[in-house]
CSV table of C-alpha atoms and ligand atoms in Angstrom, one decimal:
chain,number,residue,atom,x,y,z
A,224,UNK,CA,0.0,0.0,0.0
A,225,UNK,CA,1.3,3.4,-0.9
A,226,UNK,CA,-0.1,6.0,1.5
A,227,UNK,CA,1.9,8.9,0.2
A,228,UNK,CA,0.5,8.3,-3.3
A,229,UNK,CA,-3.1,8.5,-2.0
A,230,UNK,CA,-2.3,11.7,-0.1
A,231,UNK,CA,-0.6,13.6,-2.8
A,232,UNK,CA,-3.1,12.5,-5.4
A,233,UNK,CA,-6.1,13.7,-3.5
A,234,UNK,CA,-5.1,17.0,-2.0
A,235,UNK,CA,-5.5,18.9,-5.3
A,236,UNK,CA,-9.2,19.5,-5.0
A,237,UNK,CA,-10.8,22.9,-4.5
A,238,UNK,CA,-12.3,24.0,-1.1
A,239,UNK,CA,-15.8,22.6,-0.5
A,240,UNK,CA,-18.7,25.0,-1.4
A,241,UNK,CA,-22.2,24.9,0.1
A,242,UNK,CA,-24.1,24.5,-3.2
A,243,UNK,CA,-22.3,21.3,-4.3
A,244,UNK,CA,-23.6,17.8,-3.5
A,245,UNK,CA,-22.7,15.5,-0.6
A,246,UNK,CA,-21.1,12.3,-1.8
A,247,UNK,CA,-22.2,9.0,-0.2
A,248,UNK,CA,-20.7,5.6,-1.0
A,249,UNK,CA,-21.0,2.0,0.0
A,250,UNK,CA,-19.9,-1.3,-1.5
A,251,UNK,CA,-23.4,-1.6,-2.9
A,252,UNK,CA,-27.0,-0.8,-1.9
A,253,UNK,CA,-26.5,-0.9,1.9
A,254,UNK,CA,-25.7,2.8,2.1
A,255,UNK,CA,-29.2,3.7,0.7
A,256,UNK,CA,-30.6,3.4,4.2
A,257,UNK,CA,-28.1,6.0,5.3
A,258,UNK,CA,-28.9,8.1,2.2
A,259,UNK,CA,-32.6,8.0,3.2
A,260,UNK,CA,-31.8,9.2,6.7
A,261,UNK,CA,-29.6,12.0,5.2
A,262,UNK,CA,-32.4,13.1,3.0
A,263,UNK,CA,-34.8,13.3,5.9
A,264,UNK,CA,-32.3,15.2,8.0
A,265,UNK,CA,-31.0,17.5,5.2
A,266,UNK,CA,-34.0,18.1,2.9
A,267,UNK,CA,-32.3,21.0,1.0
A,268,UNK,CA,-29.2,19.1,0.0
A,269,UNK,CA,-28.2,17.3,-3.2
A,270,UNK,CA,-26.6,13.9,-3.0
A,271,UNK,CA,-24.5,11.7,-5.3
A,272,UNK,CA,-24.7,8.0,-4.3
A,273,UNK,CA,-21.9,5.8,-5.5
A,274,UNK,CA,-22.3,2.0,-5.2
A,275,UNK,CA,-19.1,0.1,-5.6
A,276,UNK,CA,-20.9,-3.0,-6.6
A,277,UNK,CA,-18.2,-4.1,-9.1
A,278,UNK,CA,-16.0,-4.7,-6.0
A,279,UNK,CA,-18.6,-5.9,-3.4
A,280,UNK,CA,-18.8,-7.4,-0.9
A,281,UNK,CA,-16.0,-5.6,1.0
A,282,UNK,CA,-16.5,-7.5,4.3
A,283,UNK,CA,-14.5,-10.5,3.5
A,284,UNK,CA,-11.7,-8.6,1.7
A,285,UNK,CA,-8.5,-7.3,3.2
A,286,UNK,CA,-8.3,-3.8,4.8
A,287,UNK,CA,-5.8,-2.6,2.1
A,288,UNK,CA,-8.2,-3.5,-0.7
A,289,UNK,CA,-11.0,-1.6,0.9
A,290,UNK,CA,-8.7,1.4,1.6
A,291,UNK,CA,-7.7,1.6,-2.0
A,292,UNK,CA,-11.4,1.3,-3.1
A,293,UNK,CA,-12.3,4.1,-0.7
A,294,UNK,CA,-9.6,6.3,-2.1
A,295,UNK,CA,-10.7,5.7,-5.6
A,296,UNK,CA,-14.3,6.4,-4.8
A,297,UNK,CA,-13.6,9.6,-2.9
A,298,UNK,CA,-11.3,10.7,-5.7
A,299,UNK,CA,-14.0,10.1,-8.3
A,300,UNK,CA,-16.7,11.9,-6.3
A,301,UNK,CA,-14.4,14.9,-5.8
A,302,UNK,CA,-13.2,15.0,-9.4
A,303,UNK,CA,-16.5,14.4,-11.2
A,304,UNK,CA,-19.0,16.0,-8.7
A,305,UNK,CA,-17.0,18.5,-6.6
A,306,UNK,CA,-18.6,17.1,-3.5
A,307,UNK,CA,-18.5,19.3,-0.4
A,308,UNK,CA,-18.6,16.4,2.1
A,309,UNK,CA,-18.3,12.7,2.0
A,310,UNK,CA,-20.4,10.2,3.9
A,311,UNK,CA,-18.8,6.7,4.1
A,312,UNK,CA,-22.0,4.8,4.4
A,313,UNK,CA,-20.3,1.5,5.0
A,314,UNK,CA,-18.9,0.2,8.4
A,315,UNK,CA,-16.3,-1.9,6.7
A,316,UNK,CA,-14.9,1.1,4.7
A,317,UNK,CA,-15.1,3.4,7.6
A,318,UNK,CA,-13.0,1.0,9.7
A,319,UNK,CA,-10.5,0.5,6.9
A,320,UNK,CA,-10.2,4.0,5.5
A,321,UNK,CA,-11.8,6.9,7.3
A,322,UNK,CA,-8.6,7.9,9.1
A,323,UNK,CA,-6.5,7.8,6.0
A,324,UNK,CA,-9.1,9.7,4.0
A,325,UNK,CA,-9.3,12.4,6.7
A,326,UNK,CA,-5.5,12.7,6.7
A,327,UNK,CA,-5.3,12.9,2.9
A,328,UNK,CA,-8.3,15.1,2.3
A,329,UNK,CA,-7.8,17.6,5.1
A,330,UNK,CA,-10.4,20.2,4.1
A,331,UNK,CA,-13.2,17.8,3.1
A,332,UNK,CA,-15.7,17.0,5.9
A,333,UNK,CA,-15.9,13.2,6.2
A,334,UNK,CA,-18.5,11.3,8.2
A,335,UNK,CA,-18.3,7.6,8.8
A,336,UNK,CA,-20.5,5.0,10.3
A,337,UNK,CA,-19.6,2.5,13.0
A,338,UNK,CA,-21.5,-0.2,15.0
A,339,UNK,CA,-23.6,1.5,17.7
A,340,UNK,CA,-21.9,0.0,20.7
A,341,UNK,CA,-22.4,3.0,23.0
A,342,UNK,CA,-26.1,3.4,22.4
A,343,UNK,CA,-26.5,-0.4,22.8
A,344,UNK,CA,-24.7,-0.3,26.2
A,345,UNK,CA,-27.0,2.5,27.3
A,346,UNK,CA,-30.1,0.7,26.0
A,347,UNK,CA,-29.5,-2.9,27.2
A,348,UNK,CA,-31.1,-4.0,30.5
A,349,UNK,CA,-29.5,-7.5,30.6
A,350,UNK,CA,-26.0,-6.1,29.7
A,351,UNK,CA,-25.7,-8.7,26.9
A,352,UNK,CA,-25.4,-7.2,23.4
A,353,UNK,CA,-25.1,-8.9,20.1
A,354,UNK,CA,-23.0,-7.2,17.4
A,355,UNK,CA,-23.5,-8.3,13.9
A,356,UNK,CA,-21.1,-7.0,11.3
A,357,UNK,CA,-18.7,-8.0,8.6
A,358,UNK,CA,-15.5,-9.8,9.3
A,359,UNK,CA,-13.6,-6.8,8.1
A,360,UNK,CA,-15.3,-4.5,10.6
A,361,UNK,CA,-14.9,-6.8,13.6
A,362,UNK,CA,-11.2,-7.5,12.8
A,363,UNK,CA,-10.3,-3.9,12.3
A,364,UNK,CA,-8.1,-1.9,14.7
A,365,UNK,CA,-10.8,0.9,14.7
A,366,UNK,CA,-13.5,-1.5,16.0
A,367,UNK,CA,-11.2,-2.9,18.6
A,368,UNK,CA,-10.5,0.6,19.8
A,369,UNK,CA,-14.2,1.3,19.9
A,370,UNK,CA,-14.8,-1.8,22.0
A,371,UNK,CA,-11.9,-1.1,24.4
A,372,UNK,CA,-13.1,2.5,24.8
A,373,UNK,CA,-16.1,1.0,26.6
A,374,UNK,CA,-13.8,-1.2,28.7
A,375,UNK,CA,-15.1,0.3,32.0
A,376,UNK,CA,-18.7,-0.5,31.0
A,377,UNK,CA,-20.1,-3.8,32.4
A,378,UNK,CA,-21.9,-4.7,29.2
A,379,UNK,CA,-20.8,-7.9,27.4
A,380,UNK,CA,-20.6,-7.8,23.7
A,381,UNK,CA,-21.1,-11.0,21.7
A,382,UNK,CA,-19.5,-10.5,18.3
A,383,UNK,CA,-20.6,-12.3,15.1
A,384,UNK,CA,-18.9,-11.9,11.7
A,385,UNK,CA,-21.9,-12.4,9.3
A,386,UNK,CA,-20.0,-14.0,6.4
A,387,UNK,CA,-22.2,-14.0,3.2
A,388,UNK,CA,-25.0,-11.9,4.6
A,389,UNK,CA,-24.2,-8.6,2.9
A,390,UNK,CA,-23.7,-10.5,-0.4
A,391,UNK,CA,-27.1,-12.3,0.0
A,392,UNK,CA,-28.8,-9.0,0.7
A,393,UNK,CA,-27.2,-7.4,-2.3
A,394,UNK,CA,-28.4,-10.2,-4.5
A,395,UNK,CA,-31.9,-10.8,-3.0
A,396,UNK,CA,-33.1,-7.7,-1.3
A,397,UNK,CA,-34.7,-6.1,-4.4
A,398,UNK,CA,-36.4,-9.3,-5.5
A,399,UNK,CA,-39.3,-11.3,-4.2
A,400,UNK,CA,-37.4,-14.2,-2.7
A,401,UNK,CA,-35.1,-13.5,0.3
A,402,UNK,CA,-34.8,-17.1,1.3
A,403,UNK,CA,-31.0,-17.2,1.6
A,404,UNK,CA,-30.9,-13.9,3.4
A,405,UNK,CA,-33.5,-15.1,5.9
A,406,UNK,CA,-31.6,-18.3,6.4
A,407,UNK,CA,-28.3,-16.5,7.1
A,408,UNK,CA,-30.0,-14.1,9.5
A,409,UNK,CA,-31.4,-17.1,11.4
A,410,UNK,CA,-28.0,-18.8,11.5
A,411,UNK,CA,-26.0,-15.8,12.6
A,412,UNK,CA,-28.5,-14.9,15.3
A,413,UNK,CA,-28.5,-18.4,16.6
A,414,UNK,CA,-24.7,-18.4,16.8
A,415,UNK,CA,-24.8,-15.4,19.1
A,416,UNK,CA,-26.7,-17.2,21.9
A,417,UNK,CA,-30.1,-16.9,23.5
A,418,UNK,CA,-32.1,-13.7,22.9
A,419,UNK,CA,-34.5,-12.5,25.5
A,420,UNK,CA,-35.2,-10.0,28.2
A,421,UNK,CA,-34.2,-12.2,31.2
A,422,UNK,CA,-30.8,-12.1,33.0
A,423,UNK,CA,-28.0,-13.5,30.9
A,424,UNK,CA,-29.9,-13.2,27.6
A,425,UNK,CA,-29.0,-10.9,24.7
A,426,UNK,CA,-31.6,-8.1,24.6
A,427,UNK,CA,-30.0,-5.7,22.2
A,428,UNK,CA,-28.7,-6.4,18.6
A,429,UNK,CA,-26.4,-3.9,16.9
A,430,UNK,CA,-26.8,-4.1,13.1
A,431,UNK,CA,-23.2,-3.1,12.3
A,432,UNK,CA,-23.3,-3.3,8.5
A,433,UNK,CA,-25.4,-0.9,6.4
A,434,UNK,CA,-26.8,-3.7,4.3
A,435,UNK,CA,-28.5,-5.4,7.3
A,436,UNK,CA,-31.2,-2.8,8.1
A,437,UNK,CA,-32.4,-2.9,4.4
A,438,UNK,CA,-34.1,-6.2,5.3
A,439,UNK,CA,-35.5,-4.9,8.6
A,440,UNK,CA,-38.7,-7.0,8.4
A,441,UNK,CA,-36.7,-10.2,8.2
A,442,UNK,CA,-34.8,-9.3,11.4
A,443,UNK,CA,-38.1,-8.4,13.1
A,444,UNK,CA,-39.6,-11.7,12.1
A,445,UNK,CA,-36.7,-13.6,13.5
A,446,UNK,CA,-36.2,-11.5,16.7
A,447,UNK,CA,-39.8,-10.5,17.5
A,448,UNK,CA,-39.9,-8.9,21.0
A,449,UNK,CA,-36.9,-10.8,22.3
A,450,UNK,CA,-34.4,-8.0,21.5
A,451,UNK,CA,-34.1,-4.4,20.4
A,452,UNK,CA,-32.5,-3.8,17.0
A,453,UNK,CA,-30.2,-0.8,16.6
A,454,UNK,CA,-29.4,1.0,13.3
A,455,UNK,CA,-27.2,4.1,13.6
A,456,UNK,CA,-28.3,5.7,10.2
A,457,UNK,CA,-30.2,8.6,11.8
A,458,UNK,CA,-27.3,9.4,14.1
A,459,UNK,CA,-25.0,9.5,11.1
A,460,UNK,CA,-27.3,11.9,9.4
A,461,UNK,CA,-27.4,14.2,12.5
A,462,UNK,CA,-23.6,14.1,12.6
A,463,UNK,CA,-23.5,15.1,9.0
A,464,UNK,CA,-25.7,18.1,9.6
A,465,UNK,CA,-23.6,19.2,12.6
A,466,UNK,CA,-20.4,18.9,10.6
A,467,UNK,CA,-21.8,20.9,7.7
A,468,UNK,CA,-23.3,23.5,10.0
A,469,UNK,CA,-19.9,24.0,11.8
A,470,UNK,CA,-18.2,24.6,8.5
A,471,UNK,CA,-20.9,26.9,7.1
A,472,UNK,CA,-21.6,24.3,4.3
A,473,UNK,CA,-25.3,23.7,4.7
A,474,UNK,CA,-27.1,24.2,1.4
A,475,UNK,CA,-28.9,27.6,1.3
A,476,UNK,CA,-32.6,26.6,1.5
A,477,UNK,CA,-33.8,29.3,-1.0
A,478,UNK,CA,-31.6,28.0,-3.8
A,479,UNK,CA,-33.1,25.2,-6.0
A,480,UNK,CA,-31.3,22.0,-5.4
A,481,UNK,CA,-32.5,19.7,-8.2
A,482,UNK,CA,-31.7,17.0,-9.2
A,483,UNK,CA,-31.6,16.0,-5.5
A,484,UNK,CA,-30.0,12.6,-5.9
A,485,UNK,CA,-27.8,11.2,-8.6
A,486,UNK,CA,-26.8,7.5,-8.3
A,487,UNK,CA,-23.8,5.8,-9.8
A,488,UNK,CA,-22.5,2.2,-9.8
A,489,UNK,CA,-19.1,0.8,-10.7
A,490,UNK,CA,-20.9,-2.4,-11.7
A,491,UNK,CA,-24.4,-3.2,-12.9
A,492,UNK,CA,-26.8,-0.3,-12.4
A,493,UNK,CA,-29.9,-2.4,-12.3
A,494,UNK,CA,-29.8,-3.5,-8.6
A,495,UNK,CA,-29.0,0.0,-7.5
A,496,UNK,CA,-31.8,1.5,-9.6
A,497,UNK,CA,-34.3,-1.1,-8.2
A,498,UNK,CA,-33.0,-0.5,-4.7
A,499,UNK,CA,-33.4,3.3,-5.0
A,500,UNK,CA,-36.9,2.8,-6.3
A,501,UNK,CA,-37.7,0.7,-3.3
A,502,UNK,CA,-36.0,2.4,-0.5
A,503,UNK,CA,-35.6,6.0,-1.4
A,504,UNK,CA,-38.7,8.1,-1.7
A,505,UNK,CA,-39.6,8.6,-5.4
A,506,UNK,CA,-40.8,12.2,-5.0
A,507,UNK,CA,-37.2,13.1,-4.1
A,508,UNK,CA,-35.7,11.9,-7.3
B,168,LIG,N1,-22.4,-2.3,3.8
B,168,LIG,C1,-21.1,-2.4,4.2
B,168,LIG,C2,-20.9,-2.3,5.7
B,168,LIG,O1,-21.6,-1.5,6.3
B,168,LIG,C3,-20.3,-3.5,3.6
B,168,LIG,C4,-20.9,-4.8,3.3
B,168,LIG,C5,-19.9,-5.6,2.4
B,168,LIG,O2,-19.7,-5.2,1.3
B,168,LIG,O3,-19.5,-6.7,2.8
B,168,LIG,O4,-20.0,-2.9,6.3
């Protein structure tokens, strides 16, 4: 990996301006849940969503691969769309790349997403929390720091690397048959241990990959009232608003901001188009 190449290559972009769009990327369609939350929080903004589906899934690839993809996507969004801020709508990419991107793109506000461990610790009554995420996220130094940062907290975190799940969601979520996805959700939850509200049981589940909340009804079916599901998308959107406001980069509401969303894919656009039609409100397109 060549850090200096990434840094010198990306510092050449102009200073962010309030009228340009916010760039959002993920390995595929998972980040659309974050995009939806961003649109609700920031109704005057324009967005460019980039799905790196030619290189998905990220979760079972190495950190260096994901870092290079993040650099390439950030570079493309800056070059072709002059984005004023970047939302890394992917836990795996945030873990692998957000620090490097911040160091390399000093003036660009960058918001990442990470598993909601702190909110889970605050919400759990039994003190047993299940964390479902990709292998890449759970093995990252950033996640380990997040976990150790809660070291004083008595909560116990049960970690599960959900191999295959983001890929199944990418392939099935826009279709009628989610059988493989439902099966994997069942297997991964079962591997965590007993869910429930009694002492010793897991009563809170952190969905630590942005693909997972896209199939929320499947989680609900499996979990029912036994545990509370946590998705940090709305918190990410609030953080994005704060960061833009601090830097004076919120879009002026009196200026027209159409088209509000543009979406791009490095691979086949069909799934992304279908997913946008399903999860992102059509009036906003
Ligand atoms: N949606 C991404 C995440 O939040 C990555 C899933 C994948 O590509 O494996 O981790």
